[in-house]
Structures are given as structure tokens and as C-alpha cells.
Coordinates of C-alpha atoms in Angstrom, one line a residue:
Chain W
M1 CA 158.2 80.6 32.9
S2 CA 162.0 80.1 32.8
D3 CA 162.7 83.5 33.6
T4 CA 161.1 82.3 37.6
I5 CA 163.0 79.3 37.8
T6 CA 166.4 81.3 36.3
K7 CA 165.8 84.1 39.1
G8 CA 164.8 81.8 41.6
A9 CA 168.3 79.4 41.1
E10 CA 170.7 82.8 41.0
A11 CA 169.0 83.9 44.3
P12 CA 170.2 82.2 47.5
S13 CA 173.9 83.3 45.9
G14 CA 172.5 86.6 46.6
D15 CA 172.3 88.6 50.1
N16 CA 168.4 89.6 49.7
T17 CA 166.4 87.1 51.6
P18 CA 163.1 88.3 51.6
K19 CA 163.3 87.8 47.7
V20 CA 163.7 84.5 47.5
S21 CA 161.3 83.5 50.3
T22 CA 158.6 85.1 47.6
E23 CA 160.2 83.1 45.0
K24 CA 159.9 79.9 46.7
K25 CA 156.2 80.7 47.2
Q26 CA 155.8 81.0 43.9
K27 CA 157.1 78.5 42.5
P28 CA 154.7 75.3 43.7
E29 CA 151.8 77.2 40.9
R30 CA 154.3 77.9 38.4
V31 CA 155.5 74.4 37.3
A32 CA 152.6 73.3 35.3
S33 CA 152.8 71.8 32.3
L34 CA 150.3 71.4 29.5
W35 CA 149.8 67.9 31.2
S36 CA 149.0 68.9 34.8
D37 CA 146.9 71.7 33.3
A38 CA 145.0 69.9 31.8
L39 CA 144.7 67.0 34.8
R40 CA 143.1 70.1 36.9
D41 CA 140.8 71.9 34.2
L42 CA 139.6 68.2 33.7
R43 CA 138.7 67.3 37.3
R44 CA 137.2 70.5 37.3
N45 CA 135.1 70.1 34.4
P46 CA 131.7 68.7 35.3
I47 CA 131.0 67.4 31.6
F48 CA 134.3 65.0 32.1
I49 CA 133.2 64.1 35.9
I50 CA 129.5 62.7 34.5
G51 CA 131.1 61.5 31.3
A52 CA 133.9 59.8 33.6
A53 CA 131.2 58.5 35.7
L54 CA 129.4 57.1 33.1
V55 CA 132.0 55.4 31.9
S56 CA 133.6 53.5 34.9
F57 CA 129.9 51.9 34.8
L58 CA 130.2 51.2 31.3
I59 CA 133.4 49.3 32.0
I60 CA 132.0 47.7 35.1
L61 CA 129.4 46.2 33.0
A62 CA 131.2 45.0 30.4
V63 CA 133.9 43.0 32.9
V64 CA 131.6 42.0 35.1
P65 CA 127.9 41.6 33.3
G66 CA 126.8 39.0 36.0
W67 CA 126.5 41.6 38.7
F68 CA 123.6 43.8 37.2
T69 CA 121.2 40.7 36.1
D70 CA 121.0 36.9 36.7
G71 CA 120.4 35.8 33.5
S72 CA 122.9 35.0 31.1
P73 CA 122.2 35.4 27.1
F74 CA 124.4 32.0 26.4
D75 CA 121.4 29.5 28.7
N76 CA 119.8 28.0 26.2
N77 CA 116.8 27.3 28.2
A78 CA 116.4 31.6 29.3
C79 CA 114.0 32.3 26.3
D80 CA 110.5 31.1 26.2
L81 CA 108.7 32.4 22.6
A82 CA 105.5 32.6 25.0
D83 CA 107.7 35.4 25.9
S84 CA 107.8 37.1 22.1
L85 CA 107.5 40.6 22.0
K86 CA 106.1 41.2 25.0
R87 CA 105.9 45.2 26.7
P88 CA 108.0 46.0 29.8
S89 CA 107.0 45.0 32.7
A90 CA 108.1 45.1 36.5
E91 CA 110.1 42.1 36.2
H92 CA 111.4 43.0 32.9
W93 CA 112.3 46.3 32.4
F94 CA 113.1 46.5 28.9
G95 CA 110.0 43.6 28.0
F96 CA 111.3 40.5 25.5
D97 CA 111.7 40.3 21.8
V98 CA 111.1 38.8 19.0
Q99 CA 112.8 35.2 19.9
G100 CA 111.1 35.9 24.0
C101 CA 114.3 37.3 25.0
D102 CA 114.8 39.3 28.0
I103 CA 116.2 42.7 26.1
Y104 CA 118.0 43.5 29.6
T105 CA 119.9 40.5 29.8
R106 CA 120.9 40.9 26.6
T107 CA 121.4 44.7 26.6
V108 CA 123.6 44.1 29.5
W109 CA 125.9 41.5 28.0
G110 CA 125.8 43.7 25.0
A111 CA 128.0 46.1 26.3
R112 CA 131.5 44.2 26.3
N113 CA 131.6 43.5 22.9
S114 CA 131.1 47.4 22.1
I115 CA 133.8 48.5 25.2
I116 CA 135.8 45.9 22.9
V117 CA 135.4 47.0 20.4
G118 CA 135.9 51.2 21.2
V119 CA 139.1 50.7 22.9
L120 CA 140.5 48.1 21.1
T121 CA 140.4 50.4 17.6
T122 CA 141.0 53.6 19.4
S123 CA 144.5 52.0 20.5
M124 CA 145.2 50.4 16.7
V125 CA 144.4 52.9 15.2
T126 CA 146.4 55.8 17.2
L127 CA 149.0 53.6 17.3
V128 CA 149.7 52.8 13.8
G129 CA 148.5 56.0 12.6
A130 CA 150.9 57.9 15.6
L131 CA 154.0 56.3 14.4
L132 CA 153.3 56.5 10.3
G133 CA 152.7 60.0 10.8
L134 CA 155.4 60.9 13.1
L135 CA 157.7 59.0 10.7
A136 CA 156.3 60.6 7.6
G137 CA 156.7 64.5 9.4
W138 CA 159.4 63.8 10.8
K139 CA 161.3 62.6 7.3
G140 CA 159.9 64.1 5.1
G141 CA 161.0 63.6 1.3
I142 CA 160.0 61.1 -0.4
V143 CA 159.2 58.7 2.7
D144 CA 156.4 61.5 2.8
S145 CA 155.3 61.6 -0.2
I146 CA 154.9 57.9 -0.8
L147 CA 153.3 57.3 3.3
S148 CA 151.0 60.4 1.9
R149 CA 149.3 58.9 -1.2
F150 CA 149.1 55.5 1.0
T151 CA 147.3 57.1 3.1
E152 CA 145.0 58.9 0.4
I153 CA 144.5 55.3 -0.9
F154 CA 142.9 54.4 2.2
F155 CA 141.0 57.9 3.0
S156 CA 139.3 57.4 -0.2
I157 CA 137.4 54.2 0.4
P158 CA 134.1 55.0 2.2
L159 CA 134.5 53.2 5.9
L160 CA 131.0 50.8 5.6
L161 CA 131.8 49.9 1.8
G162 CA 135.6 49.0 2.7
G163 CA 133.9 47.2 5.7
M164 CA 131.8 45.6 3.8
L165 CA 134.6 43.8 1.4
I166 CA 136.8 43.4 4.2
M167 CA 134.4 41.9 6.3
S168 CA 133.2 39.4 4.0
M169 CA 136.8 38.6 3.4
L170 CA 137.6 37.8 7.1
G171 CA 134.4 35.6 7.6
K172 CA 134.2 35.4 10.7
G173 CA 132.5 38.5 12.7
N174 CA 133.6 39.1 16.4
A175 CA 134.8 42.4 18.0
W176 CA 138.6 41.4 17.5
T177 CA 137.8 41.3 13.1
V178 CA 135.3 44.5 13.6
S179 CA 137.8 45.9 15.7
V180 CA 140.8 44.9 12.7
V181 CA 138.4 46.1 10.1
M182 CA 137.9 49.7 11.4
T183 CA 141.8 49.6 12.2
V184 CA 142.6 49.7 8.6
L185 CA 140.0 52.1 7.1
G186 CA 140.2 54.7 10.0
W187 CA 143.9 55.0 11.0
P188 CA 144.4 57.7 7.8
Q189 CA 142.6 60.5 10.4
I190 CA 145.4 60.3 13.0
F191 CA 148.4 59.8 10.4
R192 CA 147.2 63.4 9.3
I193 CA 146.8 64.7 12.3
M194 CA 149.8 63.1 13.7
R195 CA 151.8 64.7 10.4
A196 CA 150.3 68.0 11.0
S197 CA 151.7 68.2 14.5
V198 CA 155.0 67.3 13.7
L199 CA 155.2 69.1 10.5
A200 CA 154.2 72.1 12.7
N201 CA 156.4 71.0 15.8
K202 CA 159.6 69.7 14.0
N203 CA 161.1 73.2 13.2
N204 CA 160.9 75.1 16.8
D205 CA 163.6 76.4 18.7
Y206 CA 163.8 73.1 21.2
V207 CA 164.4 70.5 18.6
M208 CA 167.4 73.1 17.3
A209 CA 168.8 73.0 20.8
A210 CA 168.2 69.1 21.3
R211 CA 170.0 68.5 17.7
A212 CA 172.7 71.1 18.7
L213 CA 173.5 69.4 22.2
G214 CA 174.1 66.1 20.3
A215 CA 170.7 64.3 20.8
G216 CA 170.0 61.5 18.1
A217 CA 167.0 61.4 15.4
G218 CA 165.3 58.9 18.0
R219 CA 166.1 60.8 20.9
I220 CA 164.5 63.6 19.3
T221 CA 161.6 62.5 17.5
F222 CA 160.1 60.4 20.9
R223 CA 161.3 62.6 24.2
H224 CA 161.2 65.9 22.0
I225 CA 158.8 66.2 18.9
L226 CA 156.3 63.3 20.3
P227 CA 155.6 64.8 23.5
N228 CA 155.1 68.4 22.1
A229 CA 152.8 66.9 18.6
I230 CA 150.5 64.5 20.2
A231 CA 148.0 67.0 22.2
P232 CA 146.6 67.0 18.9
V233 CA 146.2 63.0 18.5
I234 CA 144.7 62.4 22.0
V235 CA 142.1 64.7 21.4
V236 CA 140.9 63.4 17.6
S237 CA 141.2 59.6 19.7
A238 CA 138.9 60.7 22.7
I239 CA 136.5 62.1 20.3
S240 CA 136.5 58.7 17.8
L241 CA 136.2 56.1 20.4
G242 CA 132.7 56.9 21.0
V243 CA 132.5 57.3 17.1
Y244 CA 134.1 53.6 16.6
I245 CA 131.2 52.3 19.2
G246 CA 128.4 53.6 17.2
A247 CA 130.3 52.4 13.6
E248 CA 130.5 49.0 14.8
A249 CA 126.5 49.0 15.6
A250 CA 126.2 50.5 12.3
L251 CA 128.4 47.6 10.7
S252 CA 126.4 45.0 12.6
Y253 CA 123.1 46.6 11.6
L254 CA 124.1 45.9 8.1
G255 CA 125.0 42.6 9.2
I256 CA 128.4 42.6 8.5
G257 CA 129.7 43.2 12.1
V258 CA 130.2 41.1 14.5
Q259 CA 127.2 38.0 14.2
P260 CA 125.4 35.3 16.0
P261 CA 125.1 33.6 18.6
E262 CA 127.6 36.6 19.7
I263 CA 125.9 39.5 21.3
S264 CA 126.0 43.4 20.1
W265 CA 123.5 46.4 20.3
G266 CA 123.5 46.8 17.0
L267 CA 122.8 43.3 15.6
M268 CA 119.9 43.5 18.3
I269 CA 118.7 47.0 16.5
S270 CA 118.9 45.3 13.1
D271 CA 116.9 41.9 14.8
A272 CA 114.3 44.4 16.1
S273 CA 114.1 46.8 13.1
V274 CA 112.2 44.2 10.6
R275 CA 108.8 44.5 13.6
F276 CA 109.4 48.1 14.5
L277 CA 106.0 49.5 13.7
D278 CA 104.3 46.9 16.1
A279 CA 107.2 46.5 19.1
P280 CA 109.3 49.5 18.9
H281 CA 110.7 48.8 22.6
V282 CA 113.3 46.0 21.6
L283 CA 114.7 48.6 19.2
L284 CA 114.3 51.7 21.4
F285 CA 115.8 50.2 24.3
P286 CA 119.1 49.1 23.0
S287 CA 119.6 51.9 21.1
A288 CA 119.1 54.3 24.2
V289 CA 121.5 52.7 25.5
L290 CA 123.7 52.4 23.0
S291 CA 123.6 56.6 22.2
V292 CA 123.9 57.3 26.4
T293 CA 127.3 54.5 25.7
V294 CA 128.5 56.3 22.7
L295 CA 127.3 60.0 24.4
A296 CA 129.7 59.2 27.9
F297 CA 132.4 58.6 25.5
I298 CA 132.5 61.7 23.6
M299 CA 131.7 64.1 26.4
L300 CA 134.9 62.5 28.0
G301 CA 136.5 63.1 24.3
D302 CA 135.4 66.7 24.6
A303 CA 136.4 67.4 28.0
V304 CA 139.8 66.2 27.0
R305 CA 139.9 68.7 23.8
D306 CA 138.6 71.4 25.6
A307 CA 141.6 71.2 28.7
L308 CA 144.4 70.0 25.7
D309 CA 143.4 73.1 23.6
P310 CA 142.6 76.3 25.6
K311 CA 142.6 78.2 22.6
L312 CA 138.9 76.5 21.4
R313 CA 137.8 78.6 24.9
Chain F
M1 CA 146.3 77.9 -11.1
G2 CA 146.2 75.5 -14.6
R3 CA 149.6 74.1 -13.6
Y4 CA 148.5 73.4 -9.8
V5 CA 145.1 71.7 -11.4
I6 CA 147.0 69.7 -13.4
R7 CA 149.6 68.1 -10.8
R8 CA 147.1 67.2 -8.5
L9 CA 145.2 65.1 -10.9
I10 CA 148.7 64.1 -11.9
Q11 CA 149.3 63.2 -8.0
A12 CA 145.4 61.7 -8.1
I13 CA 146.0 58.7 -10.5
P14 CA 148.5 56.6 -8.8
V15 CA 145.5 56.9 -5.3
L16 CA 142.7 55.7 -7.8
I17 CA 144.9 52.7 -9.1
G18 CA 146.3 52.0 -5.6
A19 CA 142.2 52.3 -4.4
T20 CA 140.9 49.7 -7.1
F21 CA 143.8 47.9 -6.7
L22 CA 143.1 47.2 -3.4
I23 CA 139.5 46.8 -4.2
Y24 CA 140.1 44.8 -6.3
W25 CA 142.3 42.2 -4.4
L26 CA 139.7 42.0 -2.0
C27 CA 137.0 41.0 -4.3
F28 CA 139.4 38.3 -6.0
S29 CA 140.0 37.1 -2.1
L30 CA 136.3 36.8 -1.5
P31 CA 136.0 33.1 -0.1
G32 CA 133.5 31.1 -2.7
D33 CA 133.0 30.2 -6.2
P34 CA 131.0 33.3 -7.8
V35 CA 130.0 31.5 -10.8
Q36 CA 128.5 28.9 -8.3
A37 CA 126.5 31.6 -6.5
L38 CA 125.1 32.4 -10.1
A39 CA 123.7 29.0 -9.9
G40 CA 122.2 29.4 -6.4
E41 CA 121.4 26.1 -4.7
K42 CA 122.0 24.3 -7.6
K43 CA 125.3 22.7 -8.7
A44 CA 126.5 24.9 -11.7
D45 CA 126.9 23.1 -15.7
P46 CA 130.6 22.8 -15.5
I47 CA 130.4 23.1 -19.0
V48 CA 128.5 26.0 -18.8
A49 CA 130.4 27.4 -15.5
E50 CA 133.8 27.1 -17.4
M51 CA 132.4 29.2 -20.3
I52 CA 131.8 32.1 -18.3
R53 CA 135.1 31.9 -16.3
Q54 CA 136.7 32.0 -20.2
K55 CA 134.0 34.7 -21.0
Y56 CA 135.6 36.6 -17.9
H57 CA 138.8 35.8 -17.9
L58 CA 138.4 34.3 -14.3
N59 CA 141.1 31.9 -14.8
D60 CA 143.6 34.5 -15.5
P61 CA 146.0 34.9 -12.7
F62 CA 145.3 38.3 -10.7
L63 CA 147.7 40.6 -11.9
L64 CA 146.6 40.0 -15.4
Q65 CA 142.8 40.6 -14.3
Y66 CA 143.6 43.7 -12.6
W67 CA 145.5 44.9 -15.7
N68 CA 142.2 44.1 -18.1
Y69 CA 140.0 45.6 -15.8
I70 CA 142.4 49.2 -15.0
T71 CA 142.9 49.8 -18.8
G72 CA 139.2 49.7 -20.0
V73 CA 138.4 51.8 -16.9
F74 CA 140.8 54.3 -18.3
Q75 CA 138.7 54.0 -21.7
G76 CA 135.6 54.4 -19.7
N77 CA 134.6 50.9 -19.7
L78 CA 133.5 49.7 -16.4
G79 CA 133.0 46.3 -17.3
E80 CA 130.2 43.8 -17.5
S81 CA 128.9 41.5 -14.3
L82 CA 128.7 38.0 -14.6
T83 CA 125.2 38.0 -15.3
G84 CA 126.2 39.9 -18.8
R85 CA 124.9 43.2 -18.1
Q86 CA 127.1 47.0 -18.2
V87 CA 128.5 47.8 -14.4
S88 CA 127.9 51.2 -16.1
D89 CA 124.5 51.0 -16.8
M90 CA 123.5 49.1 -13.6
I91 CA 125.4 52.3 -11.5
S92 CA 123.2 54.7 -13.5
E93 CA 120.0 53.1 -12.3
A94 CA 120.9 53.4 -8.7
F95 CA 123.1 56.4 -8.5
P96 CA 120.9 58.7 -9.2
F97 CA 119.0 58.2 -5.8
T98 CA 122.3 58.1 -3.9
V99 CA 123.3 61.3 -5.8
N100 CA 119.7 63.3 -5.6
L101 CA 119.8 61.9 -1.3
A102 CA 123.1 63.2 -0.9
I103 CA 122.9 66.8 -2.4
V104 CA 119.5 67.1 0.0
A105 CA 121.3 66.0 2.8
F106 CA 124.4 68.4 1.5
V107 CA 122.2 71.2 1.5
I108 CA 120.5 70.9 4.7
E109 CA 123.6 70.4 6.6
A110 CA 125.3 73.2 5.3
I111 CA 122.7 75.7 5.7
I112 CA 121.5 74.6 9.2
G113 CA 125.1 73.8 10.4
V114 CA 126.4 76.8 9.3
L115 CA 123.5 79.2 10.8
A116 CA 123.3 77.8 14.1
G117 CA 126.9 77.8 14.7
V118 CA 127.2 81.5 13.4
M119 CA 124.1 81.9 16.0
A120 CA 126.0 80.3 18.7
A121 CA 129.4 82.1 18.1
L122 CA 127.7 85.2 18.4
R123 CA 125.8 84.6 21.5
K124 CA 129.0 83.2 23.4
G125 CA 128.0 81.5 26.5
K126 CA 124.4 82.6 26.1
F127 CA 121.3 80.6 26.4
L128 CA 121.4 80.1 22.9
D129 CA 125.3 78.9 22.5
Q130 CA 124.6 76.5 25.6
L131 CA 121.6 75.1 23.5
V132 CA 123.3 74.5 20.1
L133 CA 126.2 73.1 22.4
I134 CA 123.8 70.4 24.3
S135 CA 121.9 69.9 21.5
T136 CA 124.9 68.9 18.7
L137 CA 126.6 66.7 21.3
F138 CA 123.1 64.9 21.6
V139 CA 123.1 64.5 17.7
I140 CA 126.7 63.3 17.7
S141 CA 126.0 60.4 20.0
I142 CA 122.7 58.9 18.5
P143 CA 123.7 56.3 16.0
V144 CA 122.2 57.8 12.6
F145 CA 120.3 54.2 12.4
V146 CA 118.6 54.8 15.5
T147 CA 117.8 58.9 14.8
G148 CA 116.2 57.1 11.3
F149 CA 113.9 54.7 12.9
V150 CA 112.5 56.9 15.8
L151 CA 112.3 59.8 13.1
Q152 CA 110.2 57.1 10.4
L153 CA 108.2 56.0 14.1
V154 CA 107.5 60.1 15.2
L155 CA 107.0 61.9 12.0
G156 CA 106.0 59.0 9.3
V157 CA 103.9 57.0 11.8
K158 CA 102.6 59.0 14.3
L159 CA 102.4 62.0 13.2
K160 CA 100.2 60.5 10.1
N161 CA 97.9 58.1 12.1
D162 CA 97.4 60.2 15.3
Y163 CA 97.3 63.8 13.5
G164 CA 96.3 62.9 10.2
I165 CA 99.3 65.1 9.0
E166 CA 101.3 63.1 6.1
I167 CA 104.1 65.2 5.5
F168 CA 106.7 62.5 5.6
S169 CA 105.9 59.3 4.3
V170 CA 107.5 56.0 5.7
S171 CA 109.6 54.1 2.9
F172 CA 110.8 56.2 0.0
N173 CA 108.6 56.8 -2.6
E174 CA 109.5 57.8 -6.2
E175 CA 106.5 59.3 -6.9
D176 CA 106.5 61.6 -3.7
G177 CA 110.0 64.1 -5.6
L178 CA 111.8 66.3 -3.6
R179 CA 109.6 65.4 -0.2
G180 CA 110.4 62.0 -0.8
Y181 CA 114.2 63.0 0.3
L182 CA 113.6 65.1 2.7
L183 CA 113.5 62.9 6.0
P184 CA 115.8 60.4 4.6
A185 CA 118.1 63.4 4.0
F186 CA 117.6 64.9 7.7
V187 CA 118.3 61.5 8.9
L188 CA 122.0 61.5 6.9
A189 CA 122.7 64.9 7.4
S190 CA 122.2 64.9 11.1
T191 CA 125.9 63.8 12.5
S192 CA 127.4 65.8 9.8
L193 CA 125.6 68.8 11.1
A194 CA 126.0 68.8 14.3
Y195 CA 129.9 68.8 13.0
V196 CA 129.6 71.9 10.9
A197 CA 127.7 73.4 13.5
R198 CA 130.6 73.2 16.4
L199 CA 133.1 73.9 13.8
T200 CA 131.5 76.9 12.2
R201 CA 131.1 77.9 16.2
T202 CA 134.7 77.9 17.2
S203 CA 135.9 79.2 13.7
L204 CA 133.9 82.3 14.0
M205 CA 134.7 83.1 17.1
E206 CA 138.2 82.6 17.1
T207 CA 137.9 84.8 14.0
M208 CA 136.3 87.7 15.9
R209 CA 139.1 88.0 18.0
A210 CA 141.1 89.2 15.1
D211 CA 142.7 92.2 14.1
Y212 CA 141.0 92.8 10.9
V213 CA 137.6 92.9 12.6
R214 CA 138.3 95.0 15.2
T215 CA 139.4 97.5 12.4
A216 CA 136.2 96.9 10.9
V217 CA 134.6 97.3 13.5
A218 CA 136.6 100.5 14.2
K219 CA 136.2 101.6 11.0
G220 CA 131.9 102.0 11.8
L221 CA 131.0 99.2 10.0
K222 CA 127.3 97.4 10.5
K223 CA 127.5 94.4 12.7
R224 CA 126.2 92.8 9.7
R225 CA 129.2 93.5 7.4
V226 CA 131.9 92.8 9.7
I227 CA 130.6 89.3 10.7
G228 CA 129.6 88.9 6.8
R229 CA 132.4 90.3 4.7
H230 CA 135.3 89.9 7.2
A231 CA 134.6 87.5 9.8
L232 CA 132.4 85.0 8.8
R233 CA 134.5 84.6 5.1
N234 CA 137.7 84.2 6.5
A235 CA 136.0 81.5 9.2
L236 CA 134.6 79.5 6.6
I237 CA 138.1 77.8 5.4
P238 CA 138.3 74.6 7.8
I239 CA 134.0 74.5 7.4
V240 CA 134.3 74.4 3.3
T241 CA 137.0 71.7 4.0
F242 CA 134.5 69.9 6.1
L243 CA 132.1 70.0 3.5
G244 CA 134.2 69.1 0.9
A245 CA 135.6 65.7 2.4
D246 CA 131.8 65.1 3.6
L247 CA 129.7 65.0 0.1
G248 CA 132.2 61.6 -0.9
G249 CA 131.3 60.3 3.0
L250 CA 127.5 61.4 2.1
M251 CA 127.2 59.0 -0.6
G252 CA 129.0 56.4 0.8
G253 CA 127.5 56.6 4.6
A254 CA 124.0 56.3 2.3
V255 CA 123.5 52.7 2.8
I256 CA 122.3 53.1 6.1
T257 CA 119.8 55.5 5.6
E258 CA 118.9 53.8 2.3
K259 CA 118.3 50.5 4.3
I260 CA 115.9 51.9 6.3
F261 CA 113.9 54.1 3.9
N262 CA 113.7 51.2 1.3
I263 CA 115.8 53.6 -1.4
H264 CA 117.3 51.6 -3.9
G265 CA 120.7 53.2 -4.4
I266 CA 124.2 52.1 -4.7
G267 CA 124.3 50.8 -1.1
G268 CA 121.9 48.1 -1.9
L269 CA 123.4 47.6 -5.2
L270 CA 126.6 47.4 -3.4
A271 CA 125.5 44.7 -0.7
Q272 CA 123.9 42.6 -3.0
A273 CA 127.3 42.4 -5.5
V274 CA 129.3 41.3 -2.4
Y275 CA 126.3 38.8 -1.5
Q276 CA 127.1 37.3 -5.0
K277 CA 131.0 38.0 -5.5
Q278 CA 130.4 40.2 -8.5
G279 CA 133.6 42.2 -8.4
T280 CA 133.3 43.5 -11.5
I281 CA 130.4 45.6 -9.4
I282 CA 132.1 46.0 -6.5
V283 CA 134.8 47.7 -7.8
G284 CA 132.8 50.0 -10.1
V285 CA 131.2 51.7 -7.4
V286 CA 133.9 52.1 -5.6
T287 CA 136.0 53.3 -8.1
L288 CA 133.1 55.9 -8.7
L289 CA 133.0 56.9 -5.4
V290 CA 137.5 57.4 -5.0
M291 CA 136.5 59.8 -7.7
I292 CA 134.0 61.9 -6.5
Y293 CA 136.3 62.0 -3.2
L294 CA 139.3 62.9 -4.7
I295 CA 137.3 65.9 -7.2
T296 CA 135.5 67.1 -4.4
T297 CA 138.7 67.4 -2.7
L298 CA 140.4 69.5 -5.5
L299 CA 137.2 71.6 -6.1
V300 CA 137.6 72.5 -2.0
D301 CA 141.8 73.2 -2.3
M302 CA 140.6 75.6 -5.2
L303 CA 138.1 77.2 -3.4
Y304 CA 140.6 78.3 -0.6
A305 CA 141.9 80.9 -3.0
V306 CA 138.4 82.1 -3.7
L307 CA 137.7 82.4 -0.1
D308 CA 141.1 84.0 0.7
P309 CA 143.1 86.1 -1.3
R310 CA 146.4 85.8 0.9
I311 CA 146.6 82.1 -0.7
R312 CA 147.4 81.3 -4.4
Y313 CA 148.4 78.1 -6.3
E314 CA 151.2 78.0 -8.6

């Protein structure tokens, strides 16, 4: 690629005019970086389009649940015990739960916590993991050893068990605390990937070239190494967004995630599990919506991976 | 190899100490009074409460308490719960259920996952490949507890009530032996199984393009031998890494499956301990899980050298 560019630059000085025109014609398709290539691939990928459509819909659902349902689960008179466990009907698509609350309304309003947890956890995990990974990979030596051991400590603590403890310590269970807990236990994954990616990139020629040109450590790390090493991190982050939404539901299901009166799909599933065998619809509707949400984010992540890592094809 | 193992074991010590320290500190910071929790709703008798505090050194500063605990651990003593039971006894009562569940899940995950992945990789782009890709995508998306409840309803209840077939039971029963573990283990394994299948597929597809595979084909070796001896053996390295890290994950993640199928494993023990603020039990269980994690990662690294003779440890 660099060859064509230098040729194109030299060409005007020569008197060979037809050659110049052919070079000019080729140029627009040749300047394609990893990112613009990936973007073009994404736009053509049906999996990405379906995933993106679903995710956009879910985000609208999370921001303005009022557009999709008249009721509000926070209205004290919304639930009537006479409706307890009623099956789905034309007016109430998802039926009623034990308390006689409309499951459809609660499911719509439950999207917010899931999306907040997913987005917040992914951004915090990526930020913390990537920065520390960059530091460890770039500095090496003692900094790397200490950070790596430190990471292993967090890595070795199982998510659900550690989550149980930290959540009971924090006491208040809402989307924010759940995200903090999952960040504390989740960043080592990104750290490892970032560190490995930096190590693979830092001895490349372009880093040497930048250093020879007199670039400082900060410039080399953030302008040269980071953009080249970040792709695997983005791939894993994109896929884990869906996984974190599932994990929030799991924590809430175990009673250590989001707490009532907040609404969470995991909490709804947990409440429904007691009467599951005689009223399966109370559990199945929120479960289905939860699964579709996770699926949508994982489809997006999968498409991003395919676009950024052509080797996998 | 010997020196490598020793070095790794020495490196594991700070991790073990760090993890127990962190968990111990978390338990120490749990709000509420564990001694009061013993008395339940009733106000704890101040004399008895003080006696218990003295006995378990609860009045000592945090660092001293931790020091006493960790020196005990290195002497093989996991301490005593506030109700006077040995933590090691409580763990050895609950742990076999979790270990059995995790091992059955591990076997299911490894066999089905690798088989599905190999079949998909060998028929790249064909129907079977697409089937594996799409079904794994769905399995990954459905949270474990949803899979658990649905399979419980379909295989445990519907199959029995509607068709009279009773292979899987609704809840776990010790007398069922291995059969009782099958359904919970499958549920526990489902997500990892999908990851293993996908990983095997990509890894094998990449190895099939390698020069040594082409050489093996050119030599006229049978397809079976090319795949089994040459391609799969090299493709296994990332899969072994995943499986090794997952064994500990299966035990930690068993909490949910244990709750759904009513298995009295370490998940229940731990939940109860957190509720009663019994720090020694919590730290004991977590210490054990951390040790399992450290040992499996070491075993995985040693397995690399067996799978790929180019990898040597000095």
C-alpha cells in the first residue's frame, strides 16, 4: 500500500501523464485502514444489522418506556391481587404475576436497569483493564510483575461468590452498585488481553521509528501502540456487554443484585421461580426478553469481531 | 520442568495470600454483628456474646485476626465457625456435590463441545457448520437459570406427566447417583459448551490451513490421521486453556444450578454463611476455589508441553 502512495506522489514530477491518471483512479479504494475496512464489513453483515436494530430498539425502551406502555410499575394502584397469576390475554400480552401486576409493563420498565448495567460495566471494565494493561505491557519489568500478580488475585475469585460478598458489604443493590461489583471482578480479563496485545505490538518497527523520530513515551503509547493494540480489547468488550447483562440478571436472581422496589428481569425471574411449575408464563416472558437482549448484544459483538479479525473467517 | 513447577508454586503463594486477604477484609467489613446474628431476633446475652468474641478473637485488630487465620491455613487448619463446627468438616460435607456436578458438566462440555466444533470446522460453510454457529449463539445468549428452569419444566415435568418417561428428575436426589447429576450438569455446562464448540471450530479451521497439515495430506495420510494426529493436536492448545480455566469457573458458577435443582453444595453453604456473616466459612470456601483455580492453570500450562513438544519449560 505504501508503494502506491509514494508512486502517486512521485508521478507528477515525471512526464508520463497516463500513469498519473490510473494512480489517481486507484487511490480512493486503496486508503483503507483496519477501521474503515471493518466499518464497511459491518454495514454489509446481516447479523450486525439485525443486532443493531434490536439494540437500538432496546435502548429506546430503556430511555422512554412510557412510549410502549401506559402503566407504570411504580404506581401504587397498578396491581390488583384479584389478577394474580392470570394467563396472557389480548389486553395483557404477558399476563399477571403473583402480586397481580401486569408483566408486560414490568418487563418494559425492566429494560432500563439491564442496559445501564451492561453499558456502565463494559465501559468501566474496558477503561480500567485497558489502562492497566497498557501500563503493564509498556513498562514491563517490576511494574508488570506486580500488576500481573494483582490481576491474578481478582481473576481467581469467582464472579458470583465475590459478587455475593461485595454486594452484602455495599448493602444497597441498584444498577450502579451492581456495575461497580462486576467491574471490580471483571477488569482482569481486559487487562490480560490488552497486556498481551501491547507486548505483541511494542517491538514492531513503527514503534522504533516513532522513537527514532524523537516521540516521547506518552505519544508512543497513546498515538502509536494504543490504536494498534486496542482491536482485540474492543472485540472482547463488545461480546461481554451481553454477558454482563446476563450476569446482572444472575446476581439479581440470587437476591444479591438489584433490590426491590427497583425492577430487574433477574428479580422478576427470581420471584416467578417459586410458582414456576403452576404459572410458567410469569417466568418465561421476562426470560425470553432477557435472552433476546443478550442475544442482540452478542450478535453485535460477534459481527464486530468478524470485522476486526479477518483471520477468523 | 521440575524447576518450572516450583517457580510457579512460589508465584502462586502471593496470589493465594492476596485473595484470602481481600476476602477476609470483605468479610470483616460486612455490616452487622455476627455474634448478634447467632442469637437471631433475640437480644444476645452480653456475657455469652463477650465470651464468643474472646474465644474467636473477634476483638483483635483486623491484621492480627488475618495473621492468625492465614498461619492456620498454611498448617492445614481452616478454622472453626462461630457455632463451633470445623470449617473443613462443613466444606467436606458440601463439596463432593459441587465437585461431582462440576466434573460431570466438564465431561459433557469437553466431549460435546469438541465434537461439535470439529464437525463444524470440517464442513466449513455447510449446513452443519451454520447449525453449530447459530445454535451456540442461542445457547450463549440464554442465561443459565433460564435454561435450568426451562429444561426442568420440559424434561423433568412435562416428559414425566405427559409421556410417562422419567429419565430426569425435577430436583436433585442423592439416591439417583449419576443420573441425578445429568440434567443439572448439562445446564451448568451449556454456556461453556457453546464456547468450546466455537473455539474448537475456529482453532481447527486455522490449523487445517497450516503447512504441516498440507504436508501430511501430500504424504497420503488418511484423513482421519491427518485430523487426529496433526491438526487436532495442535488446535487443542487454546481449547485446553479454556477448559482448564473453566473447571474452577464451573465450581464457582454452580451456585445457580445448585439453587435451581436443590443441590446442597458449596453454593448454599456460602449463601448461608454470607447471610449469617460467618467470615471463616466464606474465606474457607473461597480459599479452596482459589487453590483449585491456581492448580488447574498450572496443570494446563504443563499440558501445553505434552501437546506441543516445541513448548519447553526450563
